[in-house]
JSON list of C-alpha atoms in Angstrom, two decimals:
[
{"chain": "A", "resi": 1153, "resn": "UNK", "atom": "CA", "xyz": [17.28, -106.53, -106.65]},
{"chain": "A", "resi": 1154, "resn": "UNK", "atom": "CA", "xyz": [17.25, -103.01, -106.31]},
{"chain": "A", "resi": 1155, "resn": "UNK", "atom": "CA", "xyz": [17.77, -102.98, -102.65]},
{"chain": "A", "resi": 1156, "resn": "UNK", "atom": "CA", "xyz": [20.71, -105.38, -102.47]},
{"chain": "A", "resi": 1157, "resn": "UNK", "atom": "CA", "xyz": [22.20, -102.77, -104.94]},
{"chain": "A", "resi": 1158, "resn": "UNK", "atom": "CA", "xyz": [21.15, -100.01, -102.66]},
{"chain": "A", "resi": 1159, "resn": "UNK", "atom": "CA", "xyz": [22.69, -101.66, -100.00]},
{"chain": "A", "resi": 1160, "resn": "UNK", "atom": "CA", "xyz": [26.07, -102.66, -101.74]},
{"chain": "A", "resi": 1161, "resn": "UNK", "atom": "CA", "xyz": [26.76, -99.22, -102.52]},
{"chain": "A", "resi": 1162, "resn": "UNK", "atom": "CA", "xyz": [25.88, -98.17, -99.23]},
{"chain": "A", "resi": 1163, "resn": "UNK", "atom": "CA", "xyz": [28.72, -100.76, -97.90]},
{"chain": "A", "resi": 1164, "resn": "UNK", "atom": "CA", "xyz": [30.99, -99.53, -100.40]},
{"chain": "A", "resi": 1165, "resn": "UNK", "atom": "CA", "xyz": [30.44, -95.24, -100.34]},
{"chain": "A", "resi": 1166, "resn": "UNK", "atom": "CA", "xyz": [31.27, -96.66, -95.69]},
{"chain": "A", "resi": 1167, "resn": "UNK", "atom": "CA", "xyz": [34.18, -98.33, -96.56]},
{"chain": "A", "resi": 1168, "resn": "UNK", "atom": "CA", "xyz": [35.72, -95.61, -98.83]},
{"chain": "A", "resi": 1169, "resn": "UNK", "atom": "CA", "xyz": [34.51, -92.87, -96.58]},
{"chain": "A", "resi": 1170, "resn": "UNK", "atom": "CA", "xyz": [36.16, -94.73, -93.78]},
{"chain": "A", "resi": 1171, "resn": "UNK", "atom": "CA", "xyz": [39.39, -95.11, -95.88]},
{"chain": "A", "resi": 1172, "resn": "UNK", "atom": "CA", "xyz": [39.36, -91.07, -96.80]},
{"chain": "A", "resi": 1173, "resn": "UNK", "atom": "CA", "xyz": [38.85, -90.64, -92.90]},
{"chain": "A", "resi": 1174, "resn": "UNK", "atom": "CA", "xyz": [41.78, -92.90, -92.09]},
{"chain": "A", "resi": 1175, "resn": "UNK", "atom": "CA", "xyz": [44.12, -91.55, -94.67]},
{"chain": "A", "resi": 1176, "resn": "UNK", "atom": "CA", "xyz": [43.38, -87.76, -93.10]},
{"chain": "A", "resi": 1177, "resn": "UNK", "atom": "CA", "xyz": [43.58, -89.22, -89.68]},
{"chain": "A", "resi": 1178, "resn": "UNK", "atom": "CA", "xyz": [47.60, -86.97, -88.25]},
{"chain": "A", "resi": 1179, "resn": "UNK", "atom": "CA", "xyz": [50.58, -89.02, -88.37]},
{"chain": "A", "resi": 1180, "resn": "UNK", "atom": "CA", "xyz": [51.59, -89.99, -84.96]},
{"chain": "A", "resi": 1181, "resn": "UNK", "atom": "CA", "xyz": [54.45, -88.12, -83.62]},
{"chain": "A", "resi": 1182, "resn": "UNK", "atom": "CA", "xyz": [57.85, -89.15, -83.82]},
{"chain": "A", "resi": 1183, "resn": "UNK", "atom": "CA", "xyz": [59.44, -91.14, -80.63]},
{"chain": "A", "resi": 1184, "resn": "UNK", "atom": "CA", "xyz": [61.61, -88.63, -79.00]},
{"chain": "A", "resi": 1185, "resn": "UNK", "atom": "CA", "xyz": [65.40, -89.11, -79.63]},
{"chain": "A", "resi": 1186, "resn": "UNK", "atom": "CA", "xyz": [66.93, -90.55, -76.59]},
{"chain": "A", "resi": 1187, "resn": "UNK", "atom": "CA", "xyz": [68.98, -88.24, -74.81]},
{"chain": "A", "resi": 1188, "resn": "UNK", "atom": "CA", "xyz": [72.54, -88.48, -75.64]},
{"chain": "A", "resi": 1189, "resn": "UNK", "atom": "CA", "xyz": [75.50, -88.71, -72.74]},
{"chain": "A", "resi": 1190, "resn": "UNK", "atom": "CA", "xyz": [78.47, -86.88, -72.87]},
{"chain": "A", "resi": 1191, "resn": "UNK", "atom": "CA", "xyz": [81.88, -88.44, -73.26]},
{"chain": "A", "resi": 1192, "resn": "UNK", "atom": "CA", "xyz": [82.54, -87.15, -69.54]},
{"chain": "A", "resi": 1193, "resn": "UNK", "atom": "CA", "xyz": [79.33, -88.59, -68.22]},
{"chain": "A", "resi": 1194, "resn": "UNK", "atom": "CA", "xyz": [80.65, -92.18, -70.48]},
{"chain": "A", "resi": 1195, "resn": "UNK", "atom": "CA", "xyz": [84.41, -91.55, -68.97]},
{"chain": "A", "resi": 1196, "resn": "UNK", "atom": "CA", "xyz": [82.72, -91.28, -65.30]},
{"chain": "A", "resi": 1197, "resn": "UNK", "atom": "CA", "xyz": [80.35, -94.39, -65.64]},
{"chain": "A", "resi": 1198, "resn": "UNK", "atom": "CA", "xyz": [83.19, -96.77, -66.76]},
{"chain": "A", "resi": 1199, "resn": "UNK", "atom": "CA", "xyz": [85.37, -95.26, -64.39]},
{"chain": "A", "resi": 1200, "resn": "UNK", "atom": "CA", "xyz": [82.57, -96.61, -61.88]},
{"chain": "A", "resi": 1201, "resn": "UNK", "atom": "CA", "xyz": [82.03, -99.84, -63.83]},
{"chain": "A", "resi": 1202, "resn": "UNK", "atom": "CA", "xyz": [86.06, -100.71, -63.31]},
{"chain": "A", "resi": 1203, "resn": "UNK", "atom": "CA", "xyz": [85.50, -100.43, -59.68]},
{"chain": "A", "resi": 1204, "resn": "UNK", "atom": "CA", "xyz": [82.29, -101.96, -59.25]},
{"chain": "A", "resi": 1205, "resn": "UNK", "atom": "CA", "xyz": [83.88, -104.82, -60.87]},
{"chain": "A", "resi": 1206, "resn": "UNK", "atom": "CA", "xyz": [87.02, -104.77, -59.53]},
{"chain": "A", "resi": 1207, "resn": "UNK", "atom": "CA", "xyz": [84.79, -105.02, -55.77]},
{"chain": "A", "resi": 1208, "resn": "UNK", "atom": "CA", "xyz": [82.38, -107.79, -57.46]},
{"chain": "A", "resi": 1209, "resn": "UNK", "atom": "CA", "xyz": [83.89, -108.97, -60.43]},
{"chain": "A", "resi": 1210, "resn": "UNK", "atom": "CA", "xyz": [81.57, -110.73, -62.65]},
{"chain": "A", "resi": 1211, "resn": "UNK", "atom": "CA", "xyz": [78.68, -110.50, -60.43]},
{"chain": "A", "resi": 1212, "resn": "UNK", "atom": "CA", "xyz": [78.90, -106.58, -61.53]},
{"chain": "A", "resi": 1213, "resn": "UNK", "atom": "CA", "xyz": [77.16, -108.03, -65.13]},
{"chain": "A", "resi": 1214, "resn": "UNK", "atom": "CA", "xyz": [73.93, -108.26, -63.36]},
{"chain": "A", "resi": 1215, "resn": "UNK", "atom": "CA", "xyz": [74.19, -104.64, -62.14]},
{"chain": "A", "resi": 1216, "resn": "UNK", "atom": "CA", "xyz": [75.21, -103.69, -65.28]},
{"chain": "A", "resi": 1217, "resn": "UNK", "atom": "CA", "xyz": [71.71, -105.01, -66.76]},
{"chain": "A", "resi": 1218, "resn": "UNK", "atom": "CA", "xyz": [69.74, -103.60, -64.52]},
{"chain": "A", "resi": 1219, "resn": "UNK", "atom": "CA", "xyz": [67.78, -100.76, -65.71]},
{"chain": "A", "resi": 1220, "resn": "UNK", "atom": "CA", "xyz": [67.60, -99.04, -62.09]},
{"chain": "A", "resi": 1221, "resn": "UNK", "atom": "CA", "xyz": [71.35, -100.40, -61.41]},
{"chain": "A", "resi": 1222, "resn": "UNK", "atom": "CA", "xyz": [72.92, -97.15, -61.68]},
{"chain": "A", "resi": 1223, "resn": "UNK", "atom": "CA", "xyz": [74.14, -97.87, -65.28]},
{"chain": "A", "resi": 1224, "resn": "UNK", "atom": "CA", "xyz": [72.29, -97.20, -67.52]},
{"chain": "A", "resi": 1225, "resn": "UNK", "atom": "CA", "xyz": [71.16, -93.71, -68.79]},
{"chain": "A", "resi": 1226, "resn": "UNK", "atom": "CA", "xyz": [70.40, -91.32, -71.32]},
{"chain": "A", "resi": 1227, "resn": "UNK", "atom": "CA", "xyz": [71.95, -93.65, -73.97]},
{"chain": "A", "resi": 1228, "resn": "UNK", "atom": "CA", "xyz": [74.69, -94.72, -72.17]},
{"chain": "A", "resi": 1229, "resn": "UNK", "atom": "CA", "xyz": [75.48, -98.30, -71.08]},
{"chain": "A", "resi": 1230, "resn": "UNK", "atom": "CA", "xyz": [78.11, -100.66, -70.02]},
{"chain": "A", "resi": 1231, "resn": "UNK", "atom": "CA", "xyz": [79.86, -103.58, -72.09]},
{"chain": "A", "resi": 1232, "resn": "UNK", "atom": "CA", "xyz": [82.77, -105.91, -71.16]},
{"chain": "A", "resi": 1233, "resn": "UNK", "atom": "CA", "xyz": [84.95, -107.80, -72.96]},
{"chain": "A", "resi": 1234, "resn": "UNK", "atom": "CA", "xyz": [88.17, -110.15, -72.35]},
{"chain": "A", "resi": 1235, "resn": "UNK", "atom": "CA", "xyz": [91.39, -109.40, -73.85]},
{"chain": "A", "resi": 1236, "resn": "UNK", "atom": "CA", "xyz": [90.76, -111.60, -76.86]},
{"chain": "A", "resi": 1237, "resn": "UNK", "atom": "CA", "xyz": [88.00, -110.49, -78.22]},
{"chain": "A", "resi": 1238, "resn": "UNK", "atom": "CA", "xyz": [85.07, -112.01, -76.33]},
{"chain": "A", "resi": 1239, "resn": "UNK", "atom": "CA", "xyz": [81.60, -110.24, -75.35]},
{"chain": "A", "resi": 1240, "resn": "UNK", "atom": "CA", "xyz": [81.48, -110.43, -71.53]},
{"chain": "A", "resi": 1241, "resn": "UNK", "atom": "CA", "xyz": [78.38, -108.67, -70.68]},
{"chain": "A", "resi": 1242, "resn": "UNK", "atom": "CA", "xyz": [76.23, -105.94, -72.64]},
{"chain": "A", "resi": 1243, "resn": "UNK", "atom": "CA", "xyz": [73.72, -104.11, -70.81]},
{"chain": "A", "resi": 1244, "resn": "UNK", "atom": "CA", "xyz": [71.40, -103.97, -73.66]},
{"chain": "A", "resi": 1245, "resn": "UNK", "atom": "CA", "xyz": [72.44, -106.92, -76.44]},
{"chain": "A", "resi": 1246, "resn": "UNK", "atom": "CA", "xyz": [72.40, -109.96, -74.17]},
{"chain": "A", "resi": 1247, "resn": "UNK", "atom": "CA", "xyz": [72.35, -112.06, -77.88]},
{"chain": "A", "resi": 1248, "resn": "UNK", "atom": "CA", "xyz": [75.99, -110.56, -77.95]},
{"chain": "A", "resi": 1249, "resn": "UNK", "atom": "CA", "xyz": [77.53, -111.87, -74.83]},
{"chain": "A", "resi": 1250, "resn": "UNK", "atom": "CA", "xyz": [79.68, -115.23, -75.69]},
{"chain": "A", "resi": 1251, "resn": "UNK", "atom": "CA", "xyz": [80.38, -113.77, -79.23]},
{"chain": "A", "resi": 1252, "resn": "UNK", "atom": "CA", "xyz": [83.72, -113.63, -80.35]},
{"chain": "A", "resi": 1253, "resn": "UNK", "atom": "CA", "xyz": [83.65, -110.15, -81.65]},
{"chain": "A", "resi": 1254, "resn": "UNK", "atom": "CA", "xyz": [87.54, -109.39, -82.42]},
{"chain": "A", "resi": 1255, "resn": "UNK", "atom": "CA", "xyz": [87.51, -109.70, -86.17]},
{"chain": "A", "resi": 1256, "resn": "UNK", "atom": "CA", "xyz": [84.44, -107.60, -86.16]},
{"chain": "A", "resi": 1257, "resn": "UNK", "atom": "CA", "xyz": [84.31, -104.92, -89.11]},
{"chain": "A", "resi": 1258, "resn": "UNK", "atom": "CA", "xyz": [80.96, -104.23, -90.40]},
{"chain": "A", "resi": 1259, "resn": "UNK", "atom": "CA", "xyz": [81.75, -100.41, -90.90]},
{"chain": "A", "resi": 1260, "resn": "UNK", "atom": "CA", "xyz": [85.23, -100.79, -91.72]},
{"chain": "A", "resi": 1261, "resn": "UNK", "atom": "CA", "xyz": [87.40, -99.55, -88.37]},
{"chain": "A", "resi": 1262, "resn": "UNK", "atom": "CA", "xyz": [87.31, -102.82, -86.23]},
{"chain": "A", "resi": 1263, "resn": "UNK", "atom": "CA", "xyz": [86.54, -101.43, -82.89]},
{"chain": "A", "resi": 1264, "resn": "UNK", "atom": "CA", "xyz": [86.73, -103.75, -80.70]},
{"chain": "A", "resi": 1265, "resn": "UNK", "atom": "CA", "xyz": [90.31, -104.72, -82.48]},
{"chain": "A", "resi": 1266, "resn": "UNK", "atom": "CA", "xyz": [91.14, -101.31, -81.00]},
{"chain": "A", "resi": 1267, "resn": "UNK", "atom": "CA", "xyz": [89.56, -101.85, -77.79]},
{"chain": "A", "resi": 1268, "resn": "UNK", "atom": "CA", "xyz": [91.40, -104.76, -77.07]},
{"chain": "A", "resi": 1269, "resn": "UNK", "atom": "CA", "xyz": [94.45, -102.72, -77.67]},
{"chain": "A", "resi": 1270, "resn": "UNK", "atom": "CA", "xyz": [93.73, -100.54, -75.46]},
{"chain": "A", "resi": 1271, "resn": "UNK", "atom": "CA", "xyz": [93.36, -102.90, -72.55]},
{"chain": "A", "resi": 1272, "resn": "UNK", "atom": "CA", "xyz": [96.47, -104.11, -73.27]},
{"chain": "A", "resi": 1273, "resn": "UNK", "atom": "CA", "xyz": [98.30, -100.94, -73.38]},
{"chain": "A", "resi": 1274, "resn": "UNK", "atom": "CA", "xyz": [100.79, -99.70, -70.41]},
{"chain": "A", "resi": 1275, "resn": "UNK", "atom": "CA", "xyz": [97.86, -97.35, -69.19]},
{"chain": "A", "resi": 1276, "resn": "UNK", "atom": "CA", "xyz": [95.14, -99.94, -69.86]},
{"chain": "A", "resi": 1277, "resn": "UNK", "atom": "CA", "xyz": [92.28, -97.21, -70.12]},
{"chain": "A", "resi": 1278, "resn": "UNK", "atom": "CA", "xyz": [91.52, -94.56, -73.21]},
{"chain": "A", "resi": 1279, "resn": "UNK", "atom": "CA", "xyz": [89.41, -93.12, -75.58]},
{"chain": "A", "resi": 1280, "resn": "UNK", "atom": "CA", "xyz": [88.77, -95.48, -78.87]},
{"chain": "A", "resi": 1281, "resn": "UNK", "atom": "CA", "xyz": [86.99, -93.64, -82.03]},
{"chain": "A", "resi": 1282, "resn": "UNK", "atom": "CA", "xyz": [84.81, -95.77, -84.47]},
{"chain": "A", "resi": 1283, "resn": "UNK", "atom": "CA", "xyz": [81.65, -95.92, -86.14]},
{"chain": "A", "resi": 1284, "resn": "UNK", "atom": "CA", "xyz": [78.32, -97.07, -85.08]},
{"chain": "A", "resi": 1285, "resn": "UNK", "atom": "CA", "xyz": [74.73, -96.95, -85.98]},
{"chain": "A", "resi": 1286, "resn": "UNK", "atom": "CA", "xyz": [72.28, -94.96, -83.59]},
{"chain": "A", "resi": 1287, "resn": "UNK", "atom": "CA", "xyz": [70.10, -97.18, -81.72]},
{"chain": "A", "resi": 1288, "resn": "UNK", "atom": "CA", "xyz": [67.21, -98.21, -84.18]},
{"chain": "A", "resi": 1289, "resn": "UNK", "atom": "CA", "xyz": [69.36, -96.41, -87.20]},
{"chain": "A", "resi": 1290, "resn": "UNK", "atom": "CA", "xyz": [71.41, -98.33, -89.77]},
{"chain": "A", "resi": 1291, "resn": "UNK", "atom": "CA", "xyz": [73.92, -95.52, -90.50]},
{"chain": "A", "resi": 1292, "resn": "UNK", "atom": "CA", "xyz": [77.34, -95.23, -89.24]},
{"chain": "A", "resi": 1293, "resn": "UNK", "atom": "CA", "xyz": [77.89, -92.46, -86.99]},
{"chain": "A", "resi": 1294, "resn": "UNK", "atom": "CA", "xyz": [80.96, -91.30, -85.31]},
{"chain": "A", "resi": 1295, "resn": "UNK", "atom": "CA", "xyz": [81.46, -93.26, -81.60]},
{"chain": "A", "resi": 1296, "resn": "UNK", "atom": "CA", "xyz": [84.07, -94.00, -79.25]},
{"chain": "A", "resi": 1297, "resn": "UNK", "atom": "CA", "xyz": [84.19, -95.51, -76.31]},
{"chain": "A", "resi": 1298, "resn": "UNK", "atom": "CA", "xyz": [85.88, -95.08, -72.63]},
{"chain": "A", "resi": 1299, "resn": "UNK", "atom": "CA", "xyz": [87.54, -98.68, -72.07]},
{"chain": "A", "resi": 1300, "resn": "UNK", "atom": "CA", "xyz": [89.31, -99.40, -68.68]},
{"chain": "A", "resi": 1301, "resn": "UNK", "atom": "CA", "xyz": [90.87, -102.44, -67.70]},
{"chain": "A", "resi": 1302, "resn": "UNK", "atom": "CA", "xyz": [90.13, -104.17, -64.31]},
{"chain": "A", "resi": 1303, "resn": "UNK", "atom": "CA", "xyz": [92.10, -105.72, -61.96]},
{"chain": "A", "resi": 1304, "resn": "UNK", "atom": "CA", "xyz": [89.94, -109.30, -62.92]},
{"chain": "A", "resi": 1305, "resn": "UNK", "atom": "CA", "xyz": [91.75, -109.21, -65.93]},
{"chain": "A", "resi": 1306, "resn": "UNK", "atom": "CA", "xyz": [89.17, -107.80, -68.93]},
{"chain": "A", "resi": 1307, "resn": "UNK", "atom": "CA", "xyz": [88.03, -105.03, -69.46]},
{"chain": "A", "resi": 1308, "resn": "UNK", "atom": "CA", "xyz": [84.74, -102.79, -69.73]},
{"chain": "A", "resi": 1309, "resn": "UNK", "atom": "CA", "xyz": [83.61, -100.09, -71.50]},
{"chain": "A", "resi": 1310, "resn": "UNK", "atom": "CA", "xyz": [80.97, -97.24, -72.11]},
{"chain": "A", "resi": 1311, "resn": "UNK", "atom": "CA", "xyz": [80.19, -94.93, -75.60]},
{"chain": "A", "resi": 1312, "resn": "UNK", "atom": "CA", "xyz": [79.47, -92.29, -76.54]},
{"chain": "A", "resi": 1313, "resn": "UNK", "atom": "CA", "xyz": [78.27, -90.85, -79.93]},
{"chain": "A", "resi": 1314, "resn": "UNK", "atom": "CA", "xyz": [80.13, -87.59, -80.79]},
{"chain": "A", "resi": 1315, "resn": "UNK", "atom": "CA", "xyz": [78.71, -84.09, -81.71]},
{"chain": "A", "resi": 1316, "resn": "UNK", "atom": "CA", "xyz": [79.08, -82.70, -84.45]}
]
């Protein structure tokens, strides 16, 4: 009897110590933040979105996904969206293409309202400020957006988050 104790508190004094050990073990570094773009490097990549589409129309979407396509980077992307409200293509939310996402208004500035706006201005093309979460985060930051309007008839976009 008194070496199953023994050996019980042996099990238990290795399982604490182990615990202690864990608990002291560093915290694993932070991810890095993603590089942010610039609003000229956003203003330049939809700028080359409306002609890649304009050249390829829809078939730009895949292009678009493509991590090595040429856009995509630093936390840049391109989305598209008809005049009515509806997701096109997104680079990095496929669950958001088909979506209707006019009356959209989570943070209280309906953005894509004001996209759609846009597009249908004289110009067609513009700046449009909102709010958005980070990637990841669940706060509200200040955004806008570079939207330019094809000749296919919709138009695409790229963000940008803004300095403060």
């Amino acid at each position: 009897m008194k070496s199953l104790s023994t050996v019980i508190g042996a099990a238990l004094l290795a399982l604490s110590l182990s615990a202690v050990a864990e608990d002291a073990k560093p915290a694993a570094p932070a991810a890095a933040p993603v590089e942010m773009g610039t609003e000229a490097e956003a203003q330049a990549m939809s700028e080359k979105a409306a002609k890649l589409v304009d050249e390829k129309g829809e078939a730009a979407f895949e292009t678009f996904k493509a991590k090595d396509g040429g856009f995509q980077a630093k936390d840049l992307y391109v989305f598209c969206m008809d005049e009515t409200g509806k997701m096109l293509s997104h680079a990095l939310k496929q669950d958001l293409v088909g979506k209707d996402m006019i009356g959209f208004d989570k943070y209280g500035d309906k953005p894509f309202e004001k996209m759609v706006a846009v597009s249908k201005s004289a110009e067609g093309k513009g700046w449009v400020d909102y709010k958005w979460p980070l990637p990841g985060g669940t706060d509200p930051q200040d955004k806008k957006s570079y939207i330019i309007k094809n000749t296919k008839g919709f138009f695409c976009g790229v963000g940008v988050y803004v300095k403060k």
